Short mmCIF file of C-alpha atoms in Angstrom, two decimals:
data_model
loop_
_atom_site.label_atom_id
_atom_site.label_comp_id
_atom_site.label_asym_id
_atom_site.label_seq_id
_atom_site.Cartn_x
_atom_site.Cartn_y
_atom_site.Cartn_z
CA UNK A 1 -225.43 140.52 86.97
CA UNK A 2 -226.38 143.29 84.55
CA UNK A 3 -223.03 145.00 85.12
CA UNK A 4 -221.14 141.81 84.26
CA UNK A 5 -223.26 141.39 81.13
CA UNK A 6 -222.50 144.94 79.99
CA UNK A 7 -218.81 144.40 80.72
CA UNK A 8 -218.89 141.26 78.57
CA UNK A 9 -220.56 143.16 75.73
CA UNK A 10 -217.95 145.91 75.99
CA UNK A 11 -215.13 143.38 75.86
CA UNK A 12 -216.66 141.73 72.79
CA UNK A 13 -217.01 145.11 71.08
CA UNK A 14 -213.36 145.90 71.83
CA UNK A 15 -212.27 142.54 70.43
CA UNK A 16 -214.39 143.00 67.29
CA UNK A 17 -213.10 146.52 66.61
CA UNK A 18 -209.54 145.39 67.31
CA UNK A 19 -209.90 142.52 64.87
CA UNK A 20 -211.40 144.83 62.25
CA UNK A 21 -208.49 147.26 62.62
CA UNK A 22 -205.97 144.42 62.37
CA UNK A 23 -207.64 143.09 59.21
CA UNK A 24 -207.70 146.59 57.72
CA UNK A 25 -203.99 147.18 58.38
CA UNK A 26 -203.20 143.70 57.04
CA UNK A 27 -205.16 144.47 53.85
CA UNK A 28 -203.25 147.73 53.42
CA UNK A 29 -199.93 145.90 53.80
CA UNK A 30 -200.99 143.26 51.27
CA UNK A 31 -202.17 145.95 48.84
CA UNK A 32 -198.82 147.77 49.12
CA UNK A 33 -196.90 144.53 48.58
CA UNK A 34 -198.99 143.53 45.53
CA UNK A 35 -198.68 147.02 44.05
CA UNK A 36 -194.88 146.98 44.45
CA UNK A 37 -194.77 143.48 42.92
CA UNK A 38 -196.78 144.65 39.89
CA UNK A 39 -194.45 147.65 39.44
#
């Protein structure tokens, strides 16, 4: 039971960090696009 709970927590952490990385890369892409549009 405890093992399954820890596994669930680990999976959630992986999902959260993955989402954060995706958002960060998306922000960088948007920043580059907006900068090129301004120039």
